[in-house]
Coordinates of C-alpha atoms and ligand atoms in Angstrom, one line a residue:
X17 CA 81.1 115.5 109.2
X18 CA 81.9 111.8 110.0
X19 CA 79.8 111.6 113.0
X20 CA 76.8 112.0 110.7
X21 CA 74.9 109.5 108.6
X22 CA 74.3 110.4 104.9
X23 CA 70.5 110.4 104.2
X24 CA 68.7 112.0 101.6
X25 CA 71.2 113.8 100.1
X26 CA 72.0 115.5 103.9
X27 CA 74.6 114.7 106.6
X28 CA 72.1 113.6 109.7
X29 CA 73.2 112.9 113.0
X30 CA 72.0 109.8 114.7
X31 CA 69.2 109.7 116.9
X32 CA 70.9 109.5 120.2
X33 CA 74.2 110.7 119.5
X34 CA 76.6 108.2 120.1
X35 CA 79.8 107.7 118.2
X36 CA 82.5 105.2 117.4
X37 CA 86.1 106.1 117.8
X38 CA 88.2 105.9 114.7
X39 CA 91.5 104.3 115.0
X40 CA 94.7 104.6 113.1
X41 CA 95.9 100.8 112.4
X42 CA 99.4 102.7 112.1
X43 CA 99.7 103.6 115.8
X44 CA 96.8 102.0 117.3
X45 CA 95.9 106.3 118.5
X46 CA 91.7 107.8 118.1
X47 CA 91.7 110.6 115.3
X48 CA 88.2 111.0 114.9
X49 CA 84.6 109.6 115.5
X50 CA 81.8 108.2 113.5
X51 CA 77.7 107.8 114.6
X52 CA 76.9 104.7 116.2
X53 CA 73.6 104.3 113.9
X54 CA 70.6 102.3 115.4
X55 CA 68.0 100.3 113.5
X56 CA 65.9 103.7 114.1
X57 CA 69.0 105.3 111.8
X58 CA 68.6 102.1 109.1
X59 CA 64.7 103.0 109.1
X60 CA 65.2 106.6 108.1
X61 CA 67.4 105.9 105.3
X62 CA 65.4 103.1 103.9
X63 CA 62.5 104.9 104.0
X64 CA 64.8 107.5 102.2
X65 CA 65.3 105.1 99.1
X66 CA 61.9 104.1 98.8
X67 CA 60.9 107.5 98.4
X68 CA 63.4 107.6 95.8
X69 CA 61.9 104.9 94.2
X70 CA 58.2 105.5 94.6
X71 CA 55.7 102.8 95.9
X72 CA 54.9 102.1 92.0
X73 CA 58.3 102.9 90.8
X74 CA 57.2 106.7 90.4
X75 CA 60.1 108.3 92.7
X76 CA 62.5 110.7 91.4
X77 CA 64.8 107.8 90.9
X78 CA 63.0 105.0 89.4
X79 CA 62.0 107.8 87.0
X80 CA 65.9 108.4 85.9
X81 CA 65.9 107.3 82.5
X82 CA 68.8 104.5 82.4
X83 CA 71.2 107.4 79.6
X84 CA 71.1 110.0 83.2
X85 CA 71.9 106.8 85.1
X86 CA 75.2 106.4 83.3
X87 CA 75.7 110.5 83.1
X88 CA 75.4 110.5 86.6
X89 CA 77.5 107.2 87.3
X90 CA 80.3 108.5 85.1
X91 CA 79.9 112.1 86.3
X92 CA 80.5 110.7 89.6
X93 CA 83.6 108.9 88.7
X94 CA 85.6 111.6 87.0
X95 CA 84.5 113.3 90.5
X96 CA 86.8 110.5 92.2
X97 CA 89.5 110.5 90.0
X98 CA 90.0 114.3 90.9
X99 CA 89.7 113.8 94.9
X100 CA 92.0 110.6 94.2
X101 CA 94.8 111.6 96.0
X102 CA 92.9 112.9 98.7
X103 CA 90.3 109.7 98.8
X104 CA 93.6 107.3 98.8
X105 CA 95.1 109.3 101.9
X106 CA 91.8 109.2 104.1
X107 CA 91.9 105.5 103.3
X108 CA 95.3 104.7 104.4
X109 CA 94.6 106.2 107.8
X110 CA 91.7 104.8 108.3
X111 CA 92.4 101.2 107.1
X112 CA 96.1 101.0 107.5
X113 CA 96.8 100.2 103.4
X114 CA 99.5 101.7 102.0
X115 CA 99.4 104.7 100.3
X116 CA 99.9 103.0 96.8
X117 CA 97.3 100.3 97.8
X118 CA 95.1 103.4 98.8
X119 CA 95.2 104.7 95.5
X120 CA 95.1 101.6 93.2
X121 CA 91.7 100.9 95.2
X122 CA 90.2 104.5 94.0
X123 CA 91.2 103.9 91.1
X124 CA 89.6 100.6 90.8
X125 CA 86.7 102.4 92.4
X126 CA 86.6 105.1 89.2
X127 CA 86.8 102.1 87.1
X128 CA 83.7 100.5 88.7
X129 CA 81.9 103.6 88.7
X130 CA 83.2 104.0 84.7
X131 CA 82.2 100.5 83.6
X132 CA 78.4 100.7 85.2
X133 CA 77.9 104.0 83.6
X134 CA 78.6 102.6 80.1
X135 CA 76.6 99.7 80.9
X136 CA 73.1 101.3 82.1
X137 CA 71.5 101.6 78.8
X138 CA 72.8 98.7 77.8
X139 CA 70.7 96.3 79.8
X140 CA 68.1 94.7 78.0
X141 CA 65.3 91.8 77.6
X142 CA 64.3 89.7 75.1
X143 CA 61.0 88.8 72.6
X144 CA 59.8 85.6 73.4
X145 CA 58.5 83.1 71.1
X146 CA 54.8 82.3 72.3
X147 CA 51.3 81.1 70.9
X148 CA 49.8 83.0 67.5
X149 CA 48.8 85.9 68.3
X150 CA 51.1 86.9 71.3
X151 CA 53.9 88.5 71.8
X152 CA 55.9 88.1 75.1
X153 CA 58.8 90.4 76.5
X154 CA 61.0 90.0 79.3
X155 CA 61.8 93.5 80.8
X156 CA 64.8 93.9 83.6
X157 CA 63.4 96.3 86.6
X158 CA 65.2 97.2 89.6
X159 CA 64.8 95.2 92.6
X160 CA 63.8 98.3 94.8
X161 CA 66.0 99.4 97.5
X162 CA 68.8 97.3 98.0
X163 CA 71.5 96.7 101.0
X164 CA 75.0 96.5 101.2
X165 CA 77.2 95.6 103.8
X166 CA 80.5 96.7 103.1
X167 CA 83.7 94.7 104.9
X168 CA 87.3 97.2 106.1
X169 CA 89.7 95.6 103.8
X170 CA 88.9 96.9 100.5
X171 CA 86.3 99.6 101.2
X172 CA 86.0 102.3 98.1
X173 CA 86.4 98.6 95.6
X174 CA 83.5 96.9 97.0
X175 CA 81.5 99.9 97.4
X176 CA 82.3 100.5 93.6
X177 CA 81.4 97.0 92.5
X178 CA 78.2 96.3 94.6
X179 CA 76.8 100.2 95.0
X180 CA 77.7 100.9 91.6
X181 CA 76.4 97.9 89.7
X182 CA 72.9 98.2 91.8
X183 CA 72.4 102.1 90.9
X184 CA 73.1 101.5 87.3
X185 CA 70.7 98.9 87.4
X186 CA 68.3 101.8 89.0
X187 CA 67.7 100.1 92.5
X188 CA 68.5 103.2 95.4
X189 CA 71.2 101.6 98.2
X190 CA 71.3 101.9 101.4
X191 CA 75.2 101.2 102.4
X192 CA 76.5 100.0 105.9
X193 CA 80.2 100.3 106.1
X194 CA 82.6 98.5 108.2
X195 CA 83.2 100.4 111.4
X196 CA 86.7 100.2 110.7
X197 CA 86.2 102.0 108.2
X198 CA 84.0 103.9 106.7
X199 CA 85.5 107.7 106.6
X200 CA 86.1 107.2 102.7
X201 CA 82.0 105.8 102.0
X202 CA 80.9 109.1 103.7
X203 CA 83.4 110.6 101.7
X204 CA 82.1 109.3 97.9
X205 CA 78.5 109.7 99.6
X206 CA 79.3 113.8 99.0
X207 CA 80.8 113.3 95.8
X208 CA 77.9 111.6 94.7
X209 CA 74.9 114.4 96.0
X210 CA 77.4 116.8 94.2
X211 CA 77.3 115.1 91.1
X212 CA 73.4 115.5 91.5
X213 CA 71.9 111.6 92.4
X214 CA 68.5 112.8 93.3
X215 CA 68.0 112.4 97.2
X216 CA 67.9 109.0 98.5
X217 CA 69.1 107.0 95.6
X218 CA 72.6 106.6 97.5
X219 CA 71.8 107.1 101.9
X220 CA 75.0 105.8 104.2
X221 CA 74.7 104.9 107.7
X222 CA 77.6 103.9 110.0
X223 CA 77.5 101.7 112.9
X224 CA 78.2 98.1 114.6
X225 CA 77.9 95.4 112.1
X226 CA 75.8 93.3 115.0
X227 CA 73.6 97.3 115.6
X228 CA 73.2 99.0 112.1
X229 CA 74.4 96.1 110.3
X230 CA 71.7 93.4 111.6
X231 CA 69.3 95.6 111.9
X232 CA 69.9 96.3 107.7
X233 CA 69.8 92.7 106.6
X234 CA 66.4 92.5 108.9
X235 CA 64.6 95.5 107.5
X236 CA 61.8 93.9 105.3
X237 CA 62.3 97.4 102.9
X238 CA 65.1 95.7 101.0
X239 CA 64.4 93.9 98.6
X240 CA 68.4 92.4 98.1
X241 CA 71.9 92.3 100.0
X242 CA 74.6 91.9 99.2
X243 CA 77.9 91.1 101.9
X244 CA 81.1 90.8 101.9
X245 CA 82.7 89.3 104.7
X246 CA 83.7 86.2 107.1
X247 CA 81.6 82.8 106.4
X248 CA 79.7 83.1 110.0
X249 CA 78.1 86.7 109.1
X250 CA 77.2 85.7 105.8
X251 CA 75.0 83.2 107.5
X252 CA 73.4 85.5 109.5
X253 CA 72.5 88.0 106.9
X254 CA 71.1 85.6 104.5
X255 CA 69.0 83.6 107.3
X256 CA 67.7 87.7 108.1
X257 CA 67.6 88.3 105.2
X258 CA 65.6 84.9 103.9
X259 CA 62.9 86.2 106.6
X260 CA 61.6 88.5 104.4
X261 CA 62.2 86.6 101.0
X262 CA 65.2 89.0 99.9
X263 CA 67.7 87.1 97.7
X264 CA 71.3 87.6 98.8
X265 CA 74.6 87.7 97.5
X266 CA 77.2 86.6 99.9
X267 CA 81.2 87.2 99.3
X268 CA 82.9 85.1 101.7
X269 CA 86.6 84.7 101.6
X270 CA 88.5 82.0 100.9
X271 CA 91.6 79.8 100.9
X272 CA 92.8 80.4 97.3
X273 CA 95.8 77.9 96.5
X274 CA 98.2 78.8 93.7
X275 CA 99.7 75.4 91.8
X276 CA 103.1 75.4 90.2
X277 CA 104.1 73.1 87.9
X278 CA 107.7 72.1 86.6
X279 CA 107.5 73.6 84.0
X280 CA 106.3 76.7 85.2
X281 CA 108.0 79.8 84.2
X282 CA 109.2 81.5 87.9
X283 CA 110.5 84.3 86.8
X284 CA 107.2 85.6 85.5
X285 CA 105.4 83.6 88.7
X286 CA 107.8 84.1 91.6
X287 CA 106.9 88.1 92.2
X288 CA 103.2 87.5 91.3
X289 CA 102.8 84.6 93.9
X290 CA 104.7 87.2 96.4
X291 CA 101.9 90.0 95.5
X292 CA 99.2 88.2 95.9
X293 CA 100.0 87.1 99.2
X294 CA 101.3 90.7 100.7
X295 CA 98.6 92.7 98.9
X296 CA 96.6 94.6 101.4
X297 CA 99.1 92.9 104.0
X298 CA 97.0 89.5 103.1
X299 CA 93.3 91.0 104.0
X300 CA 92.6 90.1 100.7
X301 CA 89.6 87.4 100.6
X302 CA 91.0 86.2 96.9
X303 CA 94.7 86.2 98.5
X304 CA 96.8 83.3 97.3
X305 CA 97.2 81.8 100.3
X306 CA 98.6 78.4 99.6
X307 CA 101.1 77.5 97.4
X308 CA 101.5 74.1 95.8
X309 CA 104.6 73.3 94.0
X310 CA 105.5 70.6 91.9
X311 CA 108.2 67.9 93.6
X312 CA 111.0 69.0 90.7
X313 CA 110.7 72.5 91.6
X314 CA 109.8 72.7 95.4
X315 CA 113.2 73.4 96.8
X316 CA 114.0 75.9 94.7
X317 CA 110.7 78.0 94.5
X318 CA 110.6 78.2 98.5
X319 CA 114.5 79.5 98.5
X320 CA 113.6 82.1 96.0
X321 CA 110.4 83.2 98.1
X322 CA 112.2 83.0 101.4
X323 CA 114.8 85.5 99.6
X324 CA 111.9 87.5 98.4
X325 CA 110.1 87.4 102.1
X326 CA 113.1 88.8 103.7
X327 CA 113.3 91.4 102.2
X328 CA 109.4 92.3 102.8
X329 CA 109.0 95.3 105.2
X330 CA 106.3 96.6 107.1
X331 CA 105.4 100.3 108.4
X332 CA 103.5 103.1 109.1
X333 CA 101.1 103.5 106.1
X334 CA 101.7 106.8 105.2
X335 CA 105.5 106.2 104.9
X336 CA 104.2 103.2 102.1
X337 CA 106.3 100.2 103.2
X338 CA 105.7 97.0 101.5
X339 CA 102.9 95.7 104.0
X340 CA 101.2 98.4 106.4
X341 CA 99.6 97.0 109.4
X342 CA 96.5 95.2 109.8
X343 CA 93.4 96.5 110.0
X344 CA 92.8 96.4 113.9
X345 CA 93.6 95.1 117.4
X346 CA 91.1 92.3 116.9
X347 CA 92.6 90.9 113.6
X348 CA 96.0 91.6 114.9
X349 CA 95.7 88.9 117.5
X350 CA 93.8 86.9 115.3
X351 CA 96.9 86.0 113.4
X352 CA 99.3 86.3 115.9
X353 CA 97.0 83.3 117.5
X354 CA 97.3 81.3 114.4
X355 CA 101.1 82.2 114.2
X356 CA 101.5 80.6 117.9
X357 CA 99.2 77.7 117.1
X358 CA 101.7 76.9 114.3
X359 CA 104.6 77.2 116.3
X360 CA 103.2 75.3 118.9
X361 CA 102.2 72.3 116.0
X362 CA 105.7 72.2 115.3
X363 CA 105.5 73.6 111.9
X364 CA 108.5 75.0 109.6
X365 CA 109.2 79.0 109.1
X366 CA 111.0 79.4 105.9
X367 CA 111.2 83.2 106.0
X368 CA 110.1 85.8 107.9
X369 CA 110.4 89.3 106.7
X370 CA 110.4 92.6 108.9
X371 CA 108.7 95.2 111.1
X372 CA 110.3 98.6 110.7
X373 CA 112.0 99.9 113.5
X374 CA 110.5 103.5 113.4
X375 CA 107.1 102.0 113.7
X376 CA 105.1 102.7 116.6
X377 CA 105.1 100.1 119.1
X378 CA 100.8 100.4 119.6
X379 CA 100.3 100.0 115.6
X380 CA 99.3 96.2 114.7
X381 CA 102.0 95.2 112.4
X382 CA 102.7 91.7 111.3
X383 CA 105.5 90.6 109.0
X384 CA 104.7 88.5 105.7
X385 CA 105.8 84.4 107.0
X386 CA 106.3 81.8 104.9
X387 CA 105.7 78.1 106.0
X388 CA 106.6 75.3 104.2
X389 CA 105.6 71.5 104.4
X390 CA 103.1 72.3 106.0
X391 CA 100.5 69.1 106.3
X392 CA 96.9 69.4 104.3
X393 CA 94.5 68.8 107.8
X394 CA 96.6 72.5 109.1
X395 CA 94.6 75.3 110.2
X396 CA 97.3 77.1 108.1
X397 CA 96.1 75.2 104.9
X398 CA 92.5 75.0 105.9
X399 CA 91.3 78.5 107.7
X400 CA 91.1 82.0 106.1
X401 CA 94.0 83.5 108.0
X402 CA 93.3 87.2 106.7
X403 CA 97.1 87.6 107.1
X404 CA 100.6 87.8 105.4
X405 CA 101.3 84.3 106.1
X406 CA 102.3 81.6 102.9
X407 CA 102.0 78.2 103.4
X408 CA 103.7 76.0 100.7
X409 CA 103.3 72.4 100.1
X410 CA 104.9 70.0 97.9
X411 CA 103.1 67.4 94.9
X412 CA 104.2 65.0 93.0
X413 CA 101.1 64.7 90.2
X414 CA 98.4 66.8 88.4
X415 CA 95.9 64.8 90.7
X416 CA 97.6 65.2 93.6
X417 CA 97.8 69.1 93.1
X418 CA 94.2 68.8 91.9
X419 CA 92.7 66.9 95.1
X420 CA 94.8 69.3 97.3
X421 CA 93.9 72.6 95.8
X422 CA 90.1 71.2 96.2
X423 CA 90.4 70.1 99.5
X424 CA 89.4 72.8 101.7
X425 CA 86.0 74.3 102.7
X426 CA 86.8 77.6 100.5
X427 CA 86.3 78.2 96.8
X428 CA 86.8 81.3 95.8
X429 CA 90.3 81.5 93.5
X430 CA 92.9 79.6 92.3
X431 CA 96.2 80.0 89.8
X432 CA 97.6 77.5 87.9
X433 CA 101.3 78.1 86.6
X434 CA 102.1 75.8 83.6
X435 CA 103.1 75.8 80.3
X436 CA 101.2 72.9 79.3
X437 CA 98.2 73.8 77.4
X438 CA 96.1 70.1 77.8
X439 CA 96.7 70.9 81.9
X440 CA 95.8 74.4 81.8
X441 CA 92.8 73.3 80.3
X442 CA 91.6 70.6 82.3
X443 CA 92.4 72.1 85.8
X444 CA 90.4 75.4 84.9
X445 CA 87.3 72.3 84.4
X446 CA 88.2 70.9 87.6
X447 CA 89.5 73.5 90.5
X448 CA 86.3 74.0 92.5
X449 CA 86.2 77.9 92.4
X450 CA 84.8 80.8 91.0
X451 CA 87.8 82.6 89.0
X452 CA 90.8 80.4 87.8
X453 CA 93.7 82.3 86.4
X454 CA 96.2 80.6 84.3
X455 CA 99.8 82.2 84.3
X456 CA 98.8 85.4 86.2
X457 CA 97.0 86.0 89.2
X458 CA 94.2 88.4 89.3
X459 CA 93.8 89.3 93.5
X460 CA 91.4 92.4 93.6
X461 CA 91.7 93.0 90.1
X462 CA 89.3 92.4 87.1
X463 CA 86.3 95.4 87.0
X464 CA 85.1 93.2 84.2
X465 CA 85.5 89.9 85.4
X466 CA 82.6 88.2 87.2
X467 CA 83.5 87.7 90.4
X468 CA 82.1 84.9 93.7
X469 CA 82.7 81.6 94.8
X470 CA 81.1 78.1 94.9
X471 CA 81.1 76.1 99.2
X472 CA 82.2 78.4 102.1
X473 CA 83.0 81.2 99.9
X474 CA 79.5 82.2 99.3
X475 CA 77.5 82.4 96.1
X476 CA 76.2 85.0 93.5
X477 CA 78.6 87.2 91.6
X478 CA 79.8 90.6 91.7
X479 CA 81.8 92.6 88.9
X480 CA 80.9 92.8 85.4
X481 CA 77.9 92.6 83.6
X482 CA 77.0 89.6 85.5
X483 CA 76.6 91.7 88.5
X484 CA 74.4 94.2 86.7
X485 CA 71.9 91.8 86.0
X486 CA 72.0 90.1 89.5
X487 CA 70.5 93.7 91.0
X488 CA 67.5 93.3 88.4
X489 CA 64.5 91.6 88.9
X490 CA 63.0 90.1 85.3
X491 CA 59.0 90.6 84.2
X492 CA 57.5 88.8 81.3
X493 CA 54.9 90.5 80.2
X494 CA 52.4 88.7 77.5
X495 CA 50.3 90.4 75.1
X496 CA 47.2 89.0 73.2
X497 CA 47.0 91.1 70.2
X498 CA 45.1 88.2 68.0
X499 CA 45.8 88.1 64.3
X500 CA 44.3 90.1 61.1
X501 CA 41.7 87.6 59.9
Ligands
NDP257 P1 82.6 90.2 109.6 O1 82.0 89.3 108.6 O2 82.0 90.2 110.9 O3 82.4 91.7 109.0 C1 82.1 92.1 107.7 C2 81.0 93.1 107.6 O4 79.8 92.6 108.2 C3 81.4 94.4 108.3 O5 80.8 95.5 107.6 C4 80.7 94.2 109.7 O6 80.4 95.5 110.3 C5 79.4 93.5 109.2 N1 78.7 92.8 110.3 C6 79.3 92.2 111.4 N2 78.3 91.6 112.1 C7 77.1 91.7 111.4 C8 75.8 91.3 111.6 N3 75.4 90.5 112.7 N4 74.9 91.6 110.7 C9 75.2 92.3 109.6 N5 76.4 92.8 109.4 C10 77.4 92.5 110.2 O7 84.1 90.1 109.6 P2 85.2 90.6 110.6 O8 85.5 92.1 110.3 O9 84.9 90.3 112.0 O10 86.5 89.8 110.2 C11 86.6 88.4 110.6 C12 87.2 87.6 109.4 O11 86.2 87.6 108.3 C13 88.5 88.0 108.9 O12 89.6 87.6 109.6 C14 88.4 87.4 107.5 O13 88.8 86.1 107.5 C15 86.9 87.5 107.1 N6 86.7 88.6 106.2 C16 86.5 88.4 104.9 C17 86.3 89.4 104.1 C18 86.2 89.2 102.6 O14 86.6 90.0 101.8 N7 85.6 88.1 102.2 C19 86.3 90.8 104.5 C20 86.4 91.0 105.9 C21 86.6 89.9 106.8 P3 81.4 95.9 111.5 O15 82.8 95.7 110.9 O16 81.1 97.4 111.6 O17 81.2 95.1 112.7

């Protein structure tokens, strides 16, 4: 029933009725409808989680005791694993990813929904020393009801990351997904009643992000958000947000630059540089985007790519090409925009790779491109192109690569390809980001790994236990007990 919200445990249509039409990225065609929810929609289901949670944290789910957190959690994620294969093809319709990027993103959702169940009852506070005769504590509580705004490029991950994390921590969600996609959200929303969450600890509504999404961030019954998304909305849900003094965490995308050195090893680097550029046909906000490549090495490393990018094919996502196409028609001129910009700045193509030819005209298919020498003040090198477009750059020194990789708004990523250990070292101290990887590249991956960036690309983390104890709220509570005379 995707033209119903999930509330309470029950499919519930929205108050007037209207729908969104659901497009397939692959040949641009309608295939089904969601609700168009209202802030009247957002005000049933948080009123949904707070009676989950109880006006003194007396609901049916404050009350789960943090052990049935994690049964649930991993009940639910052995649930996904065996709707996998369909999860992974309701994704690739909706969202355009292939089918093997469909199902490496359930997957990574089981994984999230695995890791937060082991972790529930493993969240703890400390004794605090004090003054003779006290003793202090520090107990983790659940904020309350939390919201999440969930983006279209990697849906069932981010809903596993931020939805997962906050109900192990024993806050109840209410989840907005992107309107491009949120088919597989309403999907895991069943999965999750029939694993038996108590009603209102998990409630779904779909919608605009300016309608449902706005009037989420604004609701003063959540008590935190988190987003995922472009720079400009992140703004506006934290200033909505900061109205009613609900911390935020904000996911913003970035411009993650990949640095190769001399003596860098390309054989293990060339094909990971290529996947973390086409992943998710570059919708990927950790995408290596830029590629900086030592002077020694330059010529060589964009031959081998331009080889590589060549032979890069996109297509229908069912038929599981290389790259399916992007996500809608919106983003599809997006980067056709930026494409033209760059041709009209007079900038190099070193490769282009393919559109297949049975793919239907009306889907939004882009080939991966690969630039080269392209200048540091670029909108290429600078903007968040959301798109499978490369842009490599030579340096000469360490500083040089340094000052370059920092040099953009974004910090969210960067990889550093050397086999020097003192420079591994030093640049993981000084690359202005949140993750550095050193001879791999870790794009989407990482369950474990804290997660966020520093400048435009937002702040807080997600992933790992650090996000666990980002969804609590800590109490100290001090006791005078006095002393035995
Ligand atoms: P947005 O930031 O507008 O959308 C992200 C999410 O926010 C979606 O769920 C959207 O809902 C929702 N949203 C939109 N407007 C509001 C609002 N006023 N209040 C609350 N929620 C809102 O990104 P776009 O989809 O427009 O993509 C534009 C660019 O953003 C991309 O090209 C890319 O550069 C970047 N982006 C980055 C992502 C990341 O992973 N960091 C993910 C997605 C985009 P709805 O889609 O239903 O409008």
């Amino acid at each position: 029933m995707p033209t119903h919200h999930f509330i309470a445990n029950r499919r519930q249509p929205t108050r007037d009725d209207q729908t969104i039409p659901v497009i397939d990225p692959s040949d641009g065609q309608v295939f089904d409808h969601i609700a168009r929810g209202t802030a009247a929609d957002i005000d049933r289901a948080v009123q949904a989680a707070c009676a989950a949670m109880g006006d003194s944290l007396d609901g049916p789910w404050a009350r789960t005791c943090a052990r049935d957190r994690g049964r649930l959690l991993a009940d639910w994620g052995r649930a996904v694993l065996e709707h996998a294969d369909e999860l992974a093809r309701v994704e690739a319709r909706d969202t355009g990813k292939t089918l093997h990027t469909a199902r490496n993103d359930v997957l990574a959702l089981a994984r999230y929904l695995e890791f937060y169940a082991g972790a529930c009852d493993k969240l703890h506070g400390d004794t605090l020393p004090y003054e003779t005769g006290y003793t202090v504590m520090t107990v983790r509580e659940p904020h309350g009801v939390t919201g999440h705004i969930i983006p279209w490029n990697y849906p069932v991950q981010i809903f596993g990351r931020s939805v997962g994390a906050s109900l192990a921590a024993g806050n109840a969600c209410v989840v907005k997904p992107a309107e491009d996609a949120s088919l597989s959200t309403l999907y895991l929303a069943d999965l999750a009643a029939q694993a038996g969450f108590p009603a209102g600890a998990l409630n779904v509504v779909t919608g605009y992000g300016h309608e449902a999404g706005a009037a989420l961030a604004a609701h003063p019954g959540i008590h935190h958000i988190s987003f995922t998304g472009s720079t400009v909305t992140g703004q506006r849900v934290a200033e909505a947000a900061a109205r009613h003094h609900c911390p935020a965490v904000l996911e913003l995308g970035g411009k993650s630059p990949q640095i190769v050195f001399d003596d860098a090893d390309l054989d293990a680097a060339l094909p990971v540089i290529v996947n973390a550029i086409i992943q998710n046909s570059g919708q990927t906000c950790s995408a290596g985007s830029r590629l900086l490549v030592q002077e020694g090495r330059y010529e060589a490393v964009v031959a081998q790519l331009a080889e590589r990018f060549r032979a890069l094919r996109a297509g229908p996502a069912a038929s599981d090409p290389d790259l399916g196409p992007l996500v809608n028609q919106k983003q599809h001129e997006r980067v056709r925009q930026i494409l033209a910009s760059a041709r009209a700045e007079g900038l190099t193509e070193a490769a282009r790779g393919q559109v297949l030819a049975d793919a239907p005209a009306a889907g939004y298919y882009q080939e991966a491109v690969l630039f080269r020498d392209v200048p540091q003040d670029s909108v290429l090198v600078q903007e968040e192109i959301f798109g499978p477009i490369l842009v490599a750059q030579p340096f000469r020194t360490e500083a040089e690569a340094l000052a370059m990789a920092n040099t953009t708004p974004y910090g969210l990523v960067a990889g550093v390809w050397t086999r020097d250990g003192g420079r591994q070292l030093r640049l993981a101290r000084q690359l202005r980001c949140g993750q550095v990887f050193i001879n791999n590249y870790g794009a989407g991956g990482g369950v474990e790994l804290p997660f966020g960036g520093v400048k435009s690309s937002g702040y807080g983390r997600e992933k790992g236990f650090e996000a666990l104890l980002g969804f609590t709220t800590l109490k100290t509570v001090a006791i005078r007990h006095g002393t035995i005379d």
